[in-house]
Coordinates of C-alpha atoms in Angstrom, one line a residue:
X10 CA -183.9 182.5 157.6
X11 CA -180.4 181.6 156.4
X12 CA -179.3 185.1 157.4
X13 CA -180.5 184.7 161.0
X14 CA -179.1 181.2 161.3
X15 CA -175.8 182.3 159.9
X16 CA -175.3 184.9 162.7
X17 CA -172.8 186.9 160.5
X18 CA -174.3 190.3 160.2
X19 CA -172.0 191.8 157.6
X20 CA -172.8 194.5 155.0
X21 CA -172.7 192.0 152.1
X22 CA -175.0 189.5 153.9
X23 CA -177.4 192.2 155.1
X24 CA -177.7 193.7 151.6
X25 CA -178.1 190.4 149.8
X26 CA -180.7 189.1 152.3
X27 CA -182.6 192.4 152.2
X28 CA -182.6 192.3 148.4
X29 CA -184.1 188.8 148.2
X30 CA -186.7 189.7 150.8
X31 CA -187.7 192.9 148.9
X32 CA -187.9 190.9 145.7
X33 CA -190.1 188.2 147.4
X34 CA -192.4 190.8 149.0
X35 CA -192.8 192.7 145.7
X36 CA -193.6 189.5 143.8
X37 CA -196.0 188.1 146.5
X38 CA -197.8 191.5 146.7
X39 CA -198.1 191.7 142.9
X40 CA -199.5 188.2 142.6
X41 CA -201.9 188.7 145.4
X42 CA -203.1 192.0 144.0
X43 CA -203.6 190.4 140.5
X44 CA -205.6 187.5 142.0
X45 CA -207.8 189.9 144.0
X46 CA -208.3 192.1 141.0
X47 CA -209.1 189.3 138.5
X48 CA -210.8 186.9 141.0
X49 CA -208.5 184.0 140.0
X50 CA -205.1 183.2 138.6
X51 CA -205.5 182.1 134.9
X52 CA -202.3 180.1 135.1
X53 CA -204.1 177.5 137.0
X54 CA -207.2 177.2 134.8
X55 CA -206.1 174.1 133.0
X56 CA -204.6 172.3 136.0
X57 CA -206.5 173.3 139.1
X58 CA -208.9 170.3 138.7
X59 CA -206.0 167.8 138.1
X60 CA -204.4 167.0 141.4
X61 CA -201.0 165.7 140.1
X62 CA -200.6 168.5 137.6
X63 CA -201.4 171.0 140.4
X64 CA -199.1 169.2 142.8
X65 CA -196.3 169.2 140.2
X66 CA -196.7 172.9 139.6
X67 CA -196.2 173.7 143.3
X68 CA -193.3 171.3 143.6
X69 CA -191.7 173.1 140.6
X70 CA -192.3 176.4 142.3
X71 CA -190.5 175.1 145.5
X72 CA -187.6 173.9 143.4
X73 CA -187.4 177.2 141.6
X74 CA -187.3 179.2 144.8
X75 CA -184.6 176.9 146.3
X76 CA -182.4 177.1 143.2
X77 CA -182.6 180.8 142.7
X78 CA -181.9 181.4 146.4
X79 CA -178.7 179.3 146.3
X80 CA -176.2 182.3 146.0
X81 CA -177.7 183.8 149.2
X82 CA -178.0 180.4 151.0
X83 CA -174.4 179.6 150.3
X84 CA -173.2 183.2 151.3
X85 CA -175.0 182.9 154.6
X86 CA -173.7 179.4 155.3
X87 CA -171.0 178.9 158.0
X88 CA -168.7 177.5 155.3
X89 CA -168.6 181.0 153.7
X90 CA -169.6 183.7 156.2
X91 CA -168.1 181.7 159.1
X92 CA -164.8 181.0 157.4
X93 CA -163.2 184.2 158.7
X94 CA -164.1 183.5 162.3
X95 CA -167.1 185.8 162.3
X96 CA -165.1 188.8 161.2
X97 CA -166.8 190.9 158.5
X98 CA -165.4 192.5 155.4
X99 CA -163.2 189.7 154.2
X100 CA -162.9 190.8 151.5
X101 CA -164.0 194.3 152.1
X102 CA -167.1 195.7 150.4
X103 CA -165.7 196.6 147.0
X104 CA -166.3 197.1 143.3
X105 CA -167.8 193.7 142.6
X106 CA -170.3 194.2 145.4
X107 CA -171.3 197.6 144.2
X108 CA -171.8 196.2 140.7
X109 CA -174.1 193.5 142.1
X110 CA -176.1 196.2 144.0
X111 CA -176.4 198.3 140.9
X112 CA -177.6 195.4 138.7
X113 CA -180.1 194.3 141.3
X114 CA -181.5 197.7 141.9
X115 CA -181.8 198.4 138.2
X116 CA -183.6 195.1 137.6
X117 CA -186.0 195.6 140.6
X118 CA -186.8 199.1 139.6
X119 CA -187.4 198.2 135.9
X120 CA -189.6 195.3 137.0
X121 CA -191.7 197.5 139.3
X122 CA -192.0 200.2 136.7
X123 CA -193.0 197.7 133.9
X124 CA -195.7 196.1 136.1
X125 CA -197.0 199.6 137.1
X126 CA -197.1 200.7 133.5
X127 CA -199.0 197.6 132.5
X128 CA -201.5 198.0 135.3
X129 CA -202.2 201.6 134.5
X130 CA -202.5 200.7 130.8
X131 CA -205.1 198.0 131.5
X132 CA -206.9 200.3 134.0
X133 CA -207.4 202.7 131.2
X134 CA -209.6 200.0 129.5
X135 CA -207.9 200.1 126.0
X136 CA -209.7 198.6 123.0
X137 CA -209.5 194.8 122.7
X138 CA -207.1 195.0 119.7
X139 CA -204.8 197.6 121.4
X140 CA -201.1 196.6 121.8
X141 CA -199.2 197.7 124.9
X142 CA -196.3 199.5 123.4
X143 CA -195.7 202.5 125.6
X144 CA -193.1 203.1 128.2
X145 CA -190.7 200.2 128.7
X146 CA -193.1 198.1 126.7
X147 CA -192.2 200.1 123.6
X148 CA -188.6 198.8 123.7
X149 CA -189.3 195.2 124.9
X150 CA -192.2 192.8 124.7
X151 CA -191.4 191.4 128.1
X152 CA -189.6 194.0 130.2
X153 CA -190.5 192.4 133.6
X154 CA -188.7 189.2 132.4
X155 CA -185.6 191.1 131.4
X156 CA -185.7 192.8 134.8
X157 CA -186.1 189.5 136.6
X158 CA -183.0 188.1 135.0
X159 CA -181.1 191.3 136.0
X160 CA -182.2 190.9 139.6
X161 CA -180.7 187.4 139.9
X162 CA -177.5 188.2 138.1
X163 CA -177.1 191.1 140.5
X164 CA -177.7 188.8 143.6
X165 CA -175.1 186.3 142.3
X166 CA -172.5 189.0 141.6
X167 CA -173.1 190.5 145.1
X168 CA -172.8 187.1 146.8
X169 CA -169.7 186.0 144.8
X170 CA -167.0 188.2 146.4
X171 CA -165.7 185.7 149.1
X172 CA -165.0 183.2 146.4
X173 CA -162.8 185.6 144.4
X174 CA -160.6 186.7 147.3
X175 CA -157.8 184.9 149.1
X176 CA -158.6 186.9 152.2
X177 CA -161.9 185.1 152.8
X178 CA -160.3 181.9 154.0
X179 CA -162.7 179.7 152.1
X180 CA -162.1 176.0 151.6
X181 CA -161.9 174.8 147.9
X182 CA -165.3 173.2 148.3
X183 CA -166.9 176.4 149.7
X184 CA -165.3 178.4 146.9
X185 CA -166.6 175.9 144.3
X186 CA -170.1 176.1 145.8
X187 CA -170.1 179.9 145.4
X188 CA -169.1 179.7 141.8
X189 CA -171.6 176.9 141.2
X190 CA -174.4 179.0 142.4
X191 CA -174.4 180.7 139.0
X192 CA -177.0 178.1 138.4
X193 CA -179.4 180.6 140.0
X194 CA -179.4 183.2 137.3
X195 CA -179.0 180.6 134.5
X196 CA -182.0 178.6 135.8
X197 CA -184.0 181.8 135.9
X198 CA -183.1 182.5 132.3
X199 CA -184.0 179.0 131.2
X200 CA -187.4 179.1 132.9
X201 CA -188.2 182.5 131.4
X202 CA -186.9 181.7 127.9
X203 CA -188.1 178.2 127.5
X204 CA -190.8 177.3 130.0
X205 CA -193.3 179.3 132.0
X206 CA -192.2 182.7 131.0
X207 CA -192.0 184.0 127.4
X208 CA -193.4 181.0 125.4
X209 CA -196.9 180.9 126.9
X210 CA -197.1 184.7 127.0
X211 CA -196.2 184.9 123.3
X212 CA -198.5 182.1 122.3
X213 CA -201.4 183.7 124.2
X214 CA -200.8 187.1 122.6
X215 CA -200.5 185.7 119.1
X216 CA -203.6 183.6 119.5
X217 CA -205.6 186.6 120.8
X218 CA -204.8 188.8 117.7
X219 CA -205.4 185.8 115.4
X220 CA -208.9 185.4 116.8
X221 CA -209.5 189.2 116.8
X222 CA -208.7 189.3 113.2
X223 CA -211.1 186.5 112.4
X224 CA -213.9 188.2 114.4
X225 CA -213.3 191.5 112.7
X226 CA -212.9 190.4 109.1
X227 CA -214.7 187.1 109.1
X228 CA -211.6 185.4 107.8
X229 CA -208.5 183.9 109.3
X230 CA -205.0 184.9 108.3
X231 CA -203.8 182.6 105.6
X232 CA -201.6 180.8 104.6
X233 CA -200.4 179.0 107.7
X234 CA -197.0 180.7 107.3
X235 CA -197.6 184.4 107.7
X236 CA -194.9 186.9 106.9
X237 CA -194.4 190.3 108.5
X238 CA -196.7 193.1 107.3
X239 CA -194.8 195.9 105.5
X240 CA -197.6 198.4 104.9
X241 CA -200.9 199.7 106.0
X242 CA -201.3 197.5 109.2
X243 CA -205.0 197.9 109.0
X244 CA -206.1 194.7 110.6
X245 CA -205.3 193.5 114.2
X246 CA -203.2 190.7 112.8
X247 CA -201.2 193.1 110.6
X248 CA -200.6 195.5 113.5
X249 CA -199.5 192.6 115.7
X250 CA -197.1 191.3 113.1
X251 CA -195.6 194.8 112.7
X252 CA -195.3 195.1 116.5
X253 CA -193.4 191.8 116.6
X254 CA -191.0 192.9 113.8
X255 CA -190.4 196.2 115.6
X256 CA -190.1 195.2 119.3
X257 CA -187.4 193.2 120.9
X258 CA -188.7 190.1 122.7
X259 CA -186.5 190.6 125.8
X260 CA -183.7 193.2 125.7
X261 CA -184.9 196.8 125.7
X262 CA -184.0 198.2 122.3
X263 CA -185.5 201.2 120.5
X264 CA -187.8 200.0 117.7
X265 CA -186.0 202.3 115.2
X266 CA -182.8 200.2 115.8
X267 CA -184.5 196.8 116.2
X268 CA -186.8 196.9 113.2
X269 CA -184.2 196.8 110.4
X270 CA -182.1 194.0 112.0
X271 CA -182.0 190.7 110.0
X272 CA -184.3 188.0 111.3
X273 CA -181.2 185.8 111.9
X274 CA -179.8 188.3 114.4
X275 CA -183.1 188.7 116.1
X276 CA -183.6 184.9 116.3
X277 CA -180.1 184.2 117.7
X278 CA -178.2 187.0 119.4
X279 CA -181.4 188.8 120.6
X280 CA -183.1 185.5 121.7
X281 CA -186.3 185.9 119.7
X282 CA -186.4 182.2 119.0
X283 CA -188.5 180.7 116.2
X284 CA -190.5 178.8 118.8
X285 CA -192.0 182.1 119.9
X286 CA -193.5 182.6 116.4
X287 CA -195.4 179.3 116.4
X288 CA -198.8 178.8 117.9
X289 CA -201.9 176.7 117.4
X290 CA -205.3 178.1 116.6
X291 CA -208.0 177.9 119.2
X292 CA -209.3 174.5 118.0
X293 CA -205.7 173.1 117.9
X294 CA -206.2 172.0 114.3
X295 CA -203.9 174.5 112.6
X296 CA -200.4 175.7 113.4
X297 CA -199.6 179.3 112.5
X298 CA -196.0 180.3 112.0
X299 CA -195.0 184.0 112.1
X300 CA -191.9 184.5 110.0

């Protein structure tokens, strides 16, 4: 909509707008397919009967879409695209734009591939205690989230060029707005790392293998602080712990390189925060900490 209202049909604007539309179509199609396949969206199970929680979720989604779209919204605005009197290519399409295109295309392709690999793996009906660790999922526990972050960094880099060139004729406020739109990829990272992305996914997966271990052996892993398995990996819980110690939470890294890294490096530079290794048992009475 901002592209059509802006009436500045330049290569940069066309590409950025197309990328966002392609991203949105892929996401909408994936979510629709998942709901049709499963019959419901499990994310709503705990809130669908609570009006204000459900309302808050959708308000949050609207806010998220608005924030992540800021680089494109600002690029297509008259203050930026209209600053050169409707003349395109100020600055001309250059290295920064190409970098943005490459980053976005890489992220979108990885996200599509990761979702496809996960779908095909689930369609093969693996055992309940199987761990998805093939393809991209062998190098990262959450490749779609890594790819999503790449997509929005790519969009921001692509949209930024007018702010970095004296040829664009931008006012100081328009230039500042373009730089400030970095909030888009940063907000995406915050949501994925600390809110509705990795934390619930990690807790759900850990709880699943904790319960599977209990069902298989008739016992629960004790003590509450459970250290990484170093041998055998016979039980679902041991295999899961070994998987955690071998697979990066976000950045795609070969397990042979990731496994020997110190826990401090994994928990800081590689973003595998301690909060991901904590979850409550099903009854909520015991907290389990994976160390």
